Short mmCIF file of C-alpha atoms in Angstrom, two decimals:
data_model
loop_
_atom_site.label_atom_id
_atom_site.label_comp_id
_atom_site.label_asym_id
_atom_site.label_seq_id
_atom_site.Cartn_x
_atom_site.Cartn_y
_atom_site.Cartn_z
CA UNK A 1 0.00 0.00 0.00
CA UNK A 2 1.45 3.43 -0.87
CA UNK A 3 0.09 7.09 -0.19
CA UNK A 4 1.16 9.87 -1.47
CA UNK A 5 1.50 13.90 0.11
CA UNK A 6 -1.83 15.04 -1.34
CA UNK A 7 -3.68 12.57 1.04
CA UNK A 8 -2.20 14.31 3.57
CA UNK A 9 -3.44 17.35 2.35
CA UNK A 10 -6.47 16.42 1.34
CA UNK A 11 -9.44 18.05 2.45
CA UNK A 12 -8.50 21.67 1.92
CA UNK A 13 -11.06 23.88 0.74
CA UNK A 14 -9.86 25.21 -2.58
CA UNK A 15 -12.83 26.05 -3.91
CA UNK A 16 -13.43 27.96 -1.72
CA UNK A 17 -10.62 30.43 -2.16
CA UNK A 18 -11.83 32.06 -4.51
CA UNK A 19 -13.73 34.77 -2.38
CA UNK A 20 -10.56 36.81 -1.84
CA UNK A 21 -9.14 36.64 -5.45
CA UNK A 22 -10.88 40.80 -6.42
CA UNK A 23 -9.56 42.31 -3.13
CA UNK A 24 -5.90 40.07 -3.95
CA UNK A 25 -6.18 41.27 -7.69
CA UNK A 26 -6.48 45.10 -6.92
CA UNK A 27 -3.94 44.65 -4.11
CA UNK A 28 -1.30 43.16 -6.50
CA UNK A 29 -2.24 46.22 -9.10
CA UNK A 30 -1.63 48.92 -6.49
CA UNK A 31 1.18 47.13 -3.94
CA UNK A 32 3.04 45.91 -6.88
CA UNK A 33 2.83 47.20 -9.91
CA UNK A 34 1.62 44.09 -11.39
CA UNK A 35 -0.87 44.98 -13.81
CA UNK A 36 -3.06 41.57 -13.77
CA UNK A 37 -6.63 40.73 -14.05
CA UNK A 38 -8.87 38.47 -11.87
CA UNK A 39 -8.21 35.67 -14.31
CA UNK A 40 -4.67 35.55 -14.41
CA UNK A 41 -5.09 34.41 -10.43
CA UNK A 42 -4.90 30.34 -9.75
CA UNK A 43 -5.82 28.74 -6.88
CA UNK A 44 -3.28 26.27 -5.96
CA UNK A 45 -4.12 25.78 -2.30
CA UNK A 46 -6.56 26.87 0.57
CA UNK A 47 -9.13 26.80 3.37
CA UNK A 48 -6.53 25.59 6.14
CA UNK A 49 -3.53 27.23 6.83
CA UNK A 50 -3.09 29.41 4.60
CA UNK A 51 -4.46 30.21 0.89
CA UNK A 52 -2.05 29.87 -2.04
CA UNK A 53 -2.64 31.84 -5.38
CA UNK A 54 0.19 31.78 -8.82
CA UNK A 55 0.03 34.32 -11.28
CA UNK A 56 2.31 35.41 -14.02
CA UNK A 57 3.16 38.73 -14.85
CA UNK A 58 5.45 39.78 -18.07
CA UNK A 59 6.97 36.20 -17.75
CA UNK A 60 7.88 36.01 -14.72
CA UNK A 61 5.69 33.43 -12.30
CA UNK A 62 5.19 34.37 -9.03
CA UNK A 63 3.18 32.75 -5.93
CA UNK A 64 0.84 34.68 -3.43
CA UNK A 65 0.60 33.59 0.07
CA UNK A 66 -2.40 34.95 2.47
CA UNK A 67 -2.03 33.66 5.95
CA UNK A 68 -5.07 33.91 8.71
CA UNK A 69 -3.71 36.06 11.57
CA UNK A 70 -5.52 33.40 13.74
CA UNK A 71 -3.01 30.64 12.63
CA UNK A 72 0.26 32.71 11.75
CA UNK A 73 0.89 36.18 13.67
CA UNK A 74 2.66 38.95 11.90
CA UNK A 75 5.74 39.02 13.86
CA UNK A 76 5.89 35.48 13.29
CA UNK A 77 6.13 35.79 9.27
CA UNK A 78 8.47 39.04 9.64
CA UNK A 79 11.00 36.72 11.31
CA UNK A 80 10.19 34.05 8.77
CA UNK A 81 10.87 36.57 5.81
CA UNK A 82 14.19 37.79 7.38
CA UNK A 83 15.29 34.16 7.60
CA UNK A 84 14.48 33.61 4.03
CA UNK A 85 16.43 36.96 2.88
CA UNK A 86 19.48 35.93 5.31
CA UNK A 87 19.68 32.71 3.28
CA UNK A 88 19.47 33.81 -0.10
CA UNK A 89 21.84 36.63 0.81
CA UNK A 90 24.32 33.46 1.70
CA UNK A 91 24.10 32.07 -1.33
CA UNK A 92 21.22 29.14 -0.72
CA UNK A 93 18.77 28.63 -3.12
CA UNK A 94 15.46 29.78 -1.67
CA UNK A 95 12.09 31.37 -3.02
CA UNK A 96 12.23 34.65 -1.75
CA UNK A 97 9.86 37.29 -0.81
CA UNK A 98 9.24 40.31 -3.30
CA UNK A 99 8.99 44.05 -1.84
CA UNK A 100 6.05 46.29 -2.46
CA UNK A 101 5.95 49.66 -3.59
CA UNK A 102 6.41 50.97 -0.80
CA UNK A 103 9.43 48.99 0.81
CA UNK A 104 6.88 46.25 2.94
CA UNK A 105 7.06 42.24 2.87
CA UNK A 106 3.69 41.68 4.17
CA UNK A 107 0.42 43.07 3.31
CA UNK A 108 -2.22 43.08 5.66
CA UNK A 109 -5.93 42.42 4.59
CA UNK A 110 -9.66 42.78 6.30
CA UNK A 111 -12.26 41.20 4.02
CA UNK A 112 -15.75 40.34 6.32
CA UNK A 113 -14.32 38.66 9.16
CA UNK A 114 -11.15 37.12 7.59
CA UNK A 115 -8.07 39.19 8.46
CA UNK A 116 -4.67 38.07 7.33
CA UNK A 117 -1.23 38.61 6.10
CA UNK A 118 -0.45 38.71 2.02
CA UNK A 119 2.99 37.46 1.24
CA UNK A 120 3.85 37.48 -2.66
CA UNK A 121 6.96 35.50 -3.44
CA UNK A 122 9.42 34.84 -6.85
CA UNK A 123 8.17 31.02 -7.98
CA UNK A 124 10.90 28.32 -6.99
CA UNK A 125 12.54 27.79 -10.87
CA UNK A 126 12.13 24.48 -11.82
CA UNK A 127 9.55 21.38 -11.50
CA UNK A 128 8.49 19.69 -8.46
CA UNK A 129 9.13 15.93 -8.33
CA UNK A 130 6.20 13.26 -8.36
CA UNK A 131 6.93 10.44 -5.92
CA UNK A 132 8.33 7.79 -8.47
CA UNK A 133 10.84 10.01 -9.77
CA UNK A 134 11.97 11.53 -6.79
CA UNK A 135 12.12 7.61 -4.76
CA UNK A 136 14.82 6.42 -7.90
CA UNK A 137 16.68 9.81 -7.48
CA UNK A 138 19.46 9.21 -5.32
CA UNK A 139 21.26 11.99 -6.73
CA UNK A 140 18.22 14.77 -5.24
CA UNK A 141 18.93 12.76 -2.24
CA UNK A 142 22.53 13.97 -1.78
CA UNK A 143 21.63 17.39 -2.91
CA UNK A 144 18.36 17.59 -0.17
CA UNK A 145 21.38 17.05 2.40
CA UNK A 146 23.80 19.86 0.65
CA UNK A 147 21.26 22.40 0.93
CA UNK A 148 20.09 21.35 4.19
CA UNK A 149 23.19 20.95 5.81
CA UNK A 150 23.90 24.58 4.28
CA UNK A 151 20.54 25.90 5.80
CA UNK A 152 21.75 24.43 9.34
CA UNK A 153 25.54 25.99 9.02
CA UNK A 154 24.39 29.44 7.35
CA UNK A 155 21.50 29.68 10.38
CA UNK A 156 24.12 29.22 13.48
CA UNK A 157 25.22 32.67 12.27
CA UNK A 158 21.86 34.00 12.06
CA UNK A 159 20.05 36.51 14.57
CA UNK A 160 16.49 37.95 14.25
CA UNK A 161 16.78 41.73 14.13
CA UNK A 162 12.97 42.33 16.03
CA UNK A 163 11.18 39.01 16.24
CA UNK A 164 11.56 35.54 17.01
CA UNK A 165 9.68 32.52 15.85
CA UNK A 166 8.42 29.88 18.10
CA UNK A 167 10.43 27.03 20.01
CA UNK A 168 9.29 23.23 19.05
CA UNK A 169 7.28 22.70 21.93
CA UNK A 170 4.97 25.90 20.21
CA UNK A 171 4.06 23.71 17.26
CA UNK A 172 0.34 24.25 16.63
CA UNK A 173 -0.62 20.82 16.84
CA UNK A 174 1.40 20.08 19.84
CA UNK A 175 0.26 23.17 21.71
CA UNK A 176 -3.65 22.39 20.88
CA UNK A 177 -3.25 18.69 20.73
CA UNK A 178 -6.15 18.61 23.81
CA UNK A 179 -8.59 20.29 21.39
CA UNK A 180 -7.67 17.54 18.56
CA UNK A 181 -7.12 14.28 20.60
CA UNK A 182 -10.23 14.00 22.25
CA UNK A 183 -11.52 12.03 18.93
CA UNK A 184 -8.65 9.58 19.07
CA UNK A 185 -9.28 6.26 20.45
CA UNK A 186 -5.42 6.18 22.22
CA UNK A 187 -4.38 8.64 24.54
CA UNK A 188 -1.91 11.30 22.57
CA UNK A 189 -1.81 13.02 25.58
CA UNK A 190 0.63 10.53 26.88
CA UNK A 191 2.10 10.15 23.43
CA UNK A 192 2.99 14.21 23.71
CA UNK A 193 4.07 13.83 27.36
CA UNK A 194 6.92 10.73 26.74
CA UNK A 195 8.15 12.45 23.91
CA UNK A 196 7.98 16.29 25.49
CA UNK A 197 10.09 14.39 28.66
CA UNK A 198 12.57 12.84 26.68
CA UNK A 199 13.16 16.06 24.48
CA UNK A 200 13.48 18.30 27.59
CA UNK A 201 16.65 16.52 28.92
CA UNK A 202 18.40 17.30 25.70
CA UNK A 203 21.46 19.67 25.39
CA UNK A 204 20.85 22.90 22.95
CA UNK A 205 23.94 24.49 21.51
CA UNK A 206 24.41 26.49 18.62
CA UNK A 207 25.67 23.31 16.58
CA UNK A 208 22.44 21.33 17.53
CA UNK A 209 19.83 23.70 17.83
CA UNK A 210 18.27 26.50 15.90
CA UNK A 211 15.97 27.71 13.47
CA UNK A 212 14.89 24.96 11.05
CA UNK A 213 12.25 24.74 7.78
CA UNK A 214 10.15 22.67 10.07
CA UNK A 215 8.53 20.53 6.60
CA UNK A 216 11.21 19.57 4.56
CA UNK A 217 9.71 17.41 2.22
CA UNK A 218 9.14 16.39 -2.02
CA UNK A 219 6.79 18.79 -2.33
CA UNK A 220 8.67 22.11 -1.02
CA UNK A 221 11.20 22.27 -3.42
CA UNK A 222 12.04 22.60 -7.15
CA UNK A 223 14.80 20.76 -9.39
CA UNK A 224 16.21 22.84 -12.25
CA UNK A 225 18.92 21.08 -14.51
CA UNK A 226 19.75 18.98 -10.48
CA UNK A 227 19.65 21.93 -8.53
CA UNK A 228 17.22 22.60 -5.42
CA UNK A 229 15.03 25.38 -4.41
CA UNK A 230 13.91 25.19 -1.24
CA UNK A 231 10.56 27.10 -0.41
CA UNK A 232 7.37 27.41 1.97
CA UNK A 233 9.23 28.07 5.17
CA UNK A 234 5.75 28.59 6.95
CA UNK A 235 6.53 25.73 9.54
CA UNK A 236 10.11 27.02 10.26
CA UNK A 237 10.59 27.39 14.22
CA UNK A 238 13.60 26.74 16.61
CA UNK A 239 14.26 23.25 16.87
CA UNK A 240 17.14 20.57 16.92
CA UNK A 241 18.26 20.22 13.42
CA UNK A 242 18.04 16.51 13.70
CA UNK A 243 14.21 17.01 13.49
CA UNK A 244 14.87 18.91 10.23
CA UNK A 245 16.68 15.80 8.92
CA UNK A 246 14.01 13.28 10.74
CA UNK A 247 11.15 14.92 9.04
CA UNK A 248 13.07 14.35 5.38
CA UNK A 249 13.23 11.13 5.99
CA UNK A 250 9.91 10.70 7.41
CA UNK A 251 7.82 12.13 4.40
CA UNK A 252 10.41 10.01 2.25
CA UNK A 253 9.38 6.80 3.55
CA UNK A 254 5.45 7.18 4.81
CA UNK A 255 4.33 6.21 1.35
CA UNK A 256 5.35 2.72 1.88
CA UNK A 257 2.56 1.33 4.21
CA UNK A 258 3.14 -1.71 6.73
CA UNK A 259 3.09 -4.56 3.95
CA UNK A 260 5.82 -3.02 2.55
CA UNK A 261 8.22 -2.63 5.51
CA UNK A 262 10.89 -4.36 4.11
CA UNK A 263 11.07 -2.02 0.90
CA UNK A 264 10.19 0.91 3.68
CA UNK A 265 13.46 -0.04 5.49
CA UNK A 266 15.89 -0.74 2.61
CA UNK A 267 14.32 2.98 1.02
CA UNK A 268 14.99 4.35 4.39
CA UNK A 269 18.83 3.22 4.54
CA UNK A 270 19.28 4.30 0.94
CA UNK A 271 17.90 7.83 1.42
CA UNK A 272 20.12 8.76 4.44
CA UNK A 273 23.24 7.11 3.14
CA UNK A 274 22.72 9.75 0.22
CA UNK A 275 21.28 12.52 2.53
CA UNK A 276 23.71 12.50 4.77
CA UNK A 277 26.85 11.97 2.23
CA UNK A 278 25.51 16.15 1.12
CA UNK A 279 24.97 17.19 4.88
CA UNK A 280 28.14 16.09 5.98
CA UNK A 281 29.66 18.19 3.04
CA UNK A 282 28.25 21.03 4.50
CA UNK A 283 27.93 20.77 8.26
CA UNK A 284 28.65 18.53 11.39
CA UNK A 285 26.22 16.03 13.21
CA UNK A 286 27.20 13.59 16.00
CA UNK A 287 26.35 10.35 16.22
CA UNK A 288 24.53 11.08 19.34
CA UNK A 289 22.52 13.72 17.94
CA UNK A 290 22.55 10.74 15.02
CA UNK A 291 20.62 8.11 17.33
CA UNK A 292 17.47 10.61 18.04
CA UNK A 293 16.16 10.57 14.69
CA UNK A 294 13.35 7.85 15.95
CA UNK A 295 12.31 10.14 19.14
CA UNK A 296 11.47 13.06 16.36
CA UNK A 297 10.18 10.71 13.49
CA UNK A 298 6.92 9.70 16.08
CA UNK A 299 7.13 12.92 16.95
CA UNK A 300 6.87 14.03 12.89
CA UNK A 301 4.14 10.84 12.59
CA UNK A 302 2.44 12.58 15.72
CA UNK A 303 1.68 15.98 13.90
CA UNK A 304 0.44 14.43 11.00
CA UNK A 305 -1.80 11.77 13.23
CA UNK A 306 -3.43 15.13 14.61
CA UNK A 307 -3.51 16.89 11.09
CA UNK A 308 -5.06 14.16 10.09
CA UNK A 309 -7.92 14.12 12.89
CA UNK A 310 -8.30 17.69 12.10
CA UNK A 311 -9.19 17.80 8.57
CA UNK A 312 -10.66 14.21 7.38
CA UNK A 313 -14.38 13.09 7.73
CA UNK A 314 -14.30 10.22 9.51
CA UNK A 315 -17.87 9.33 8.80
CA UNK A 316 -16.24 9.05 5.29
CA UNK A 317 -12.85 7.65 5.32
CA UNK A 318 -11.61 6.05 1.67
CA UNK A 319 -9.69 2.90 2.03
CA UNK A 320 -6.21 4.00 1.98
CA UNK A 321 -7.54 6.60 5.30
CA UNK A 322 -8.52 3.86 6.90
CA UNK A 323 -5.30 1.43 6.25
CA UNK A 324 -3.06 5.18 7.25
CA UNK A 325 -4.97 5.95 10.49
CA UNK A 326 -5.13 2.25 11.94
CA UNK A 327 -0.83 1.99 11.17
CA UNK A 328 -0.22 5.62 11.96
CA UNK A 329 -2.37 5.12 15.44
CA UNK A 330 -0.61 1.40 16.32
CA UNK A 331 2.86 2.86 15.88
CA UNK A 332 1.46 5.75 18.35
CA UNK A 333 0.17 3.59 20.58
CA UNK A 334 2.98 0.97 21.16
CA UNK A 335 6.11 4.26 20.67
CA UNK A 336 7.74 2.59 17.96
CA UNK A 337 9.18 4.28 15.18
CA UNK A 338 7.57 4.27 11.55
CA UNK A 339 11.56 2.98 10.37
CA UNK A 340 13.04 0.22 13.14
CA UNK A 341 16.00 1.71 15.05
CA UNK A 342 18.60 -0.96 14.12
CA UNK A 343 17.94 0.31 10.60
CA UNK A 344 18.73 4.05 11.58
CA UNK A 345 21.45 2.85 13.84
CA UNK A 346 22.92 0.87 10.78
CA UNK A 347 23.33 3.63 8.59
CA UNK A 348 27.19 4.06 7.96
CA UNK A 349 27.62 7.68 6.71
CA UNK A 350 27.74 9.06 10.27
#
C-alpha cells in the first residue's frame, strides 16, 4: 500500500478560495505594480492554513501567500521573511519574498471577518518531483542534504533583528493537541508527554539547535537542470536540526505502508546514506545527535496523526484513510518508530 503527500493534504477547501481573489487582484495592481486581471489568479491551495494563489506577470511566475492572523501572527512571518532573505543573501537557493511599492514584505488584509497577512513570493525555478521520480533519485537525495546541511551551518550565524519565531514545543498541533485528541481512540496526551520528557533533557547548543524549515519534504522544493530550491518556510521554528533531517526522511518513507516494511526499510537506509553523504559536506552532526532521529520521526508521525484528525471526515474515510490511520495510530500507541532503530542505527555515513 502506498500514499502519497496530497492525502495528507487532502481536504482543503480550494474552492473555496476564490472569495478573496478581487480584493488580492487590486492589491497586486496597487502594492506591486503588477498589472493583472482576476483571471490571471490560480488557486493552488486553501481553506486551512493558509491560501495559495500563482500568477504570471510579463513572464515572470510568481506565488501569493495569504495567511489567517488566527493561525500565523505577523511578527511570526516578519521573522520568517528575514530568515528567508538571510539565506538567499548566503548564497542558498530559496524562493524569496518580493517588496512592495512601498518597501513592505507583508500586506495586511480585512475582508468580512477574515483578516490576514499577504505574502507574494518569486516562484521556486524548476519542476516539483512526483513520488516515483523523486524515490529512484538518489542523486536529489545527496543534494536535499547539501542544501540542508547549508541551511543548518548558514543559520548558526543567524540573529532575528525584532522578532523571534516559536520554540518546538509551540508547534500548533502540539500546543492544541487537547482540542484535537479528544476524537482519538489512544491517549496522545501521553504520546505528547513521553516524547515532550525525553526532548526536555536534551542539550541545545548552537551546533544542535536552531531555526529549522520545520517541513522539509518532495513537495517544497524545485529541481532545475539537479539543482534545489527550497521554499514554503511557513513551519520554520527553533528546533534541533536533527528534526529537520528526521522529518526528510519521514515524508520520504510514509508512502510505503506496513506490507511493505521491508522495501520501507531498505528505502529508508538508501535515502540517508545519500542525505547525509551532502549534509556532511556542509555541516557537522554527532552520532549522538545521530541516534534521536526515531524520538522526532513519532514525533513528525504525531503531527500528521493530529492533522489528520483535524481535517478528514471520519464518517467518510476512503480505504487508503482507513489502512493510514489504523498503522499511523498502532505505531502511536505501542512508541515505535515508523523505520526500526537498528535500521537508523545501521546507517554508515555518520
Amino acid at each position: 500500500m502506498k500514499f502519497s503527500r496530497k492525502h495528507i493534504k487532502e481536504g482543503n477547501n480550494v474552492k473555496n478560495s476564490r472569495f478573496i481573489v478581487p480584493i488580492l487582484t487590486n492589491i497586486i495592481i496597487n502594492e506591486f505594480n503588477h498589472n493583472i486581471s482576476e483571471s490571471d489568479i490560480n488557486v493552488i491551495e486553501g481553506g486551512y492554513q493558509n491560501f495559495i494563489y500563482s500568477y504570471i506577470y510579463k513572464d515572470k511566475a510568481y506565488i501569493v501567500r495569504v495567511s489567517n492572523s488566527i493561525v500565523r501572527k505577523k511578527e511570526m512571518i516578519e521573522c520568517e521573511l528575514e530568515w528567508i532573505q538571510y539565506l538567499y543573501n548566503n548564497n542558498i537557493s530559496v524562493s524569496t519574498p518580493i517588496l512592495s511599492r512601498y518597501g513592505n514584505y507583508i500586506k495586511e488584509i480585512k475582508l468580512n471577518d477574515f483578516y490576514g497577512f499577504i505574502v507574494v513570493f518569486n516562484k521556486a525555478k524548476g519542476i516539483k518531483l512526483n513520488y516515483k521520480e523523486y524515490l529512484n533519485n538518489t542523486f536529489i537525495f545527496e543534494q536535499m542534504g547539501k542544501i540542508m546541511g547549508s541551511i543548518h551551518k548558514t543559520t548558526k550565524k543567524f540573529i532575528p533583528k525584532k522578532n523571534k519565531r516559536n520554540d518546538y514545543i509551540d508547534n500548533s498541533y502540539i500546543k492544541k493537541i487537547e482540542n484535537i485528541a479528544s476524537i482519538s481512540e489512544i491517549d496522545l496526551i501521553s504520546v505528547k508527554k513521553e516524547l515532550m520528557n525525553v526532548l526536555k533533557t536534551l542539550s541545545k547548543d548552537i551546533d544542535n539547535y536552531g531555526l529549522i524549515h520545520g517541513d522539509f519534504n518532495i513537495g517544497n522544493f524545485t529541481v532545475d537542470n539537479g539543482s534545489i530550491t527550497v521554499f514554503d518556510f511557513d513551519e520554520c521554528q527553533y528546533s534541533w536540526y536533527i528534526e529537520d533531517i528526521a522529518i526528510a526522511l519521514y515524508y520520504t518513507i510514509y508512502p510505503f505502508g506496513d506490507d511493505d516494511i521491508v522495501k520501507r526499510n531498505q528505502k529508508a537506509e538508501e535515502f540517508m546514506n545519500h542525505f547525509l553523504h551532502g549534509y556532511l559536506q556542509e555541516n557537522i552532526i554527532s552520532v549522538k545527535e545521530f541516534k534521536l532521529i526515531p524520538y522526532f520521526l513519532r514525533l513528525r508521525e504525531l503531527i500528521v496523526f493530529l492533522g489528520c484528525l483535524k481535517r478528514w471526515n471520519f464518517n467518510n474515510l476512503s480505504q487508503w484513510q482507513k489502512d493510514f490511520y489504523n498503522q499511523s495510530k498502532k505505531r502511536l500507541q505501542n512508541g515505535i518508530s515508523i523505520i526500526d532503530e537498528d535500521v537508523i542505527l545501521s546507517i554508515q555515513n555518520v
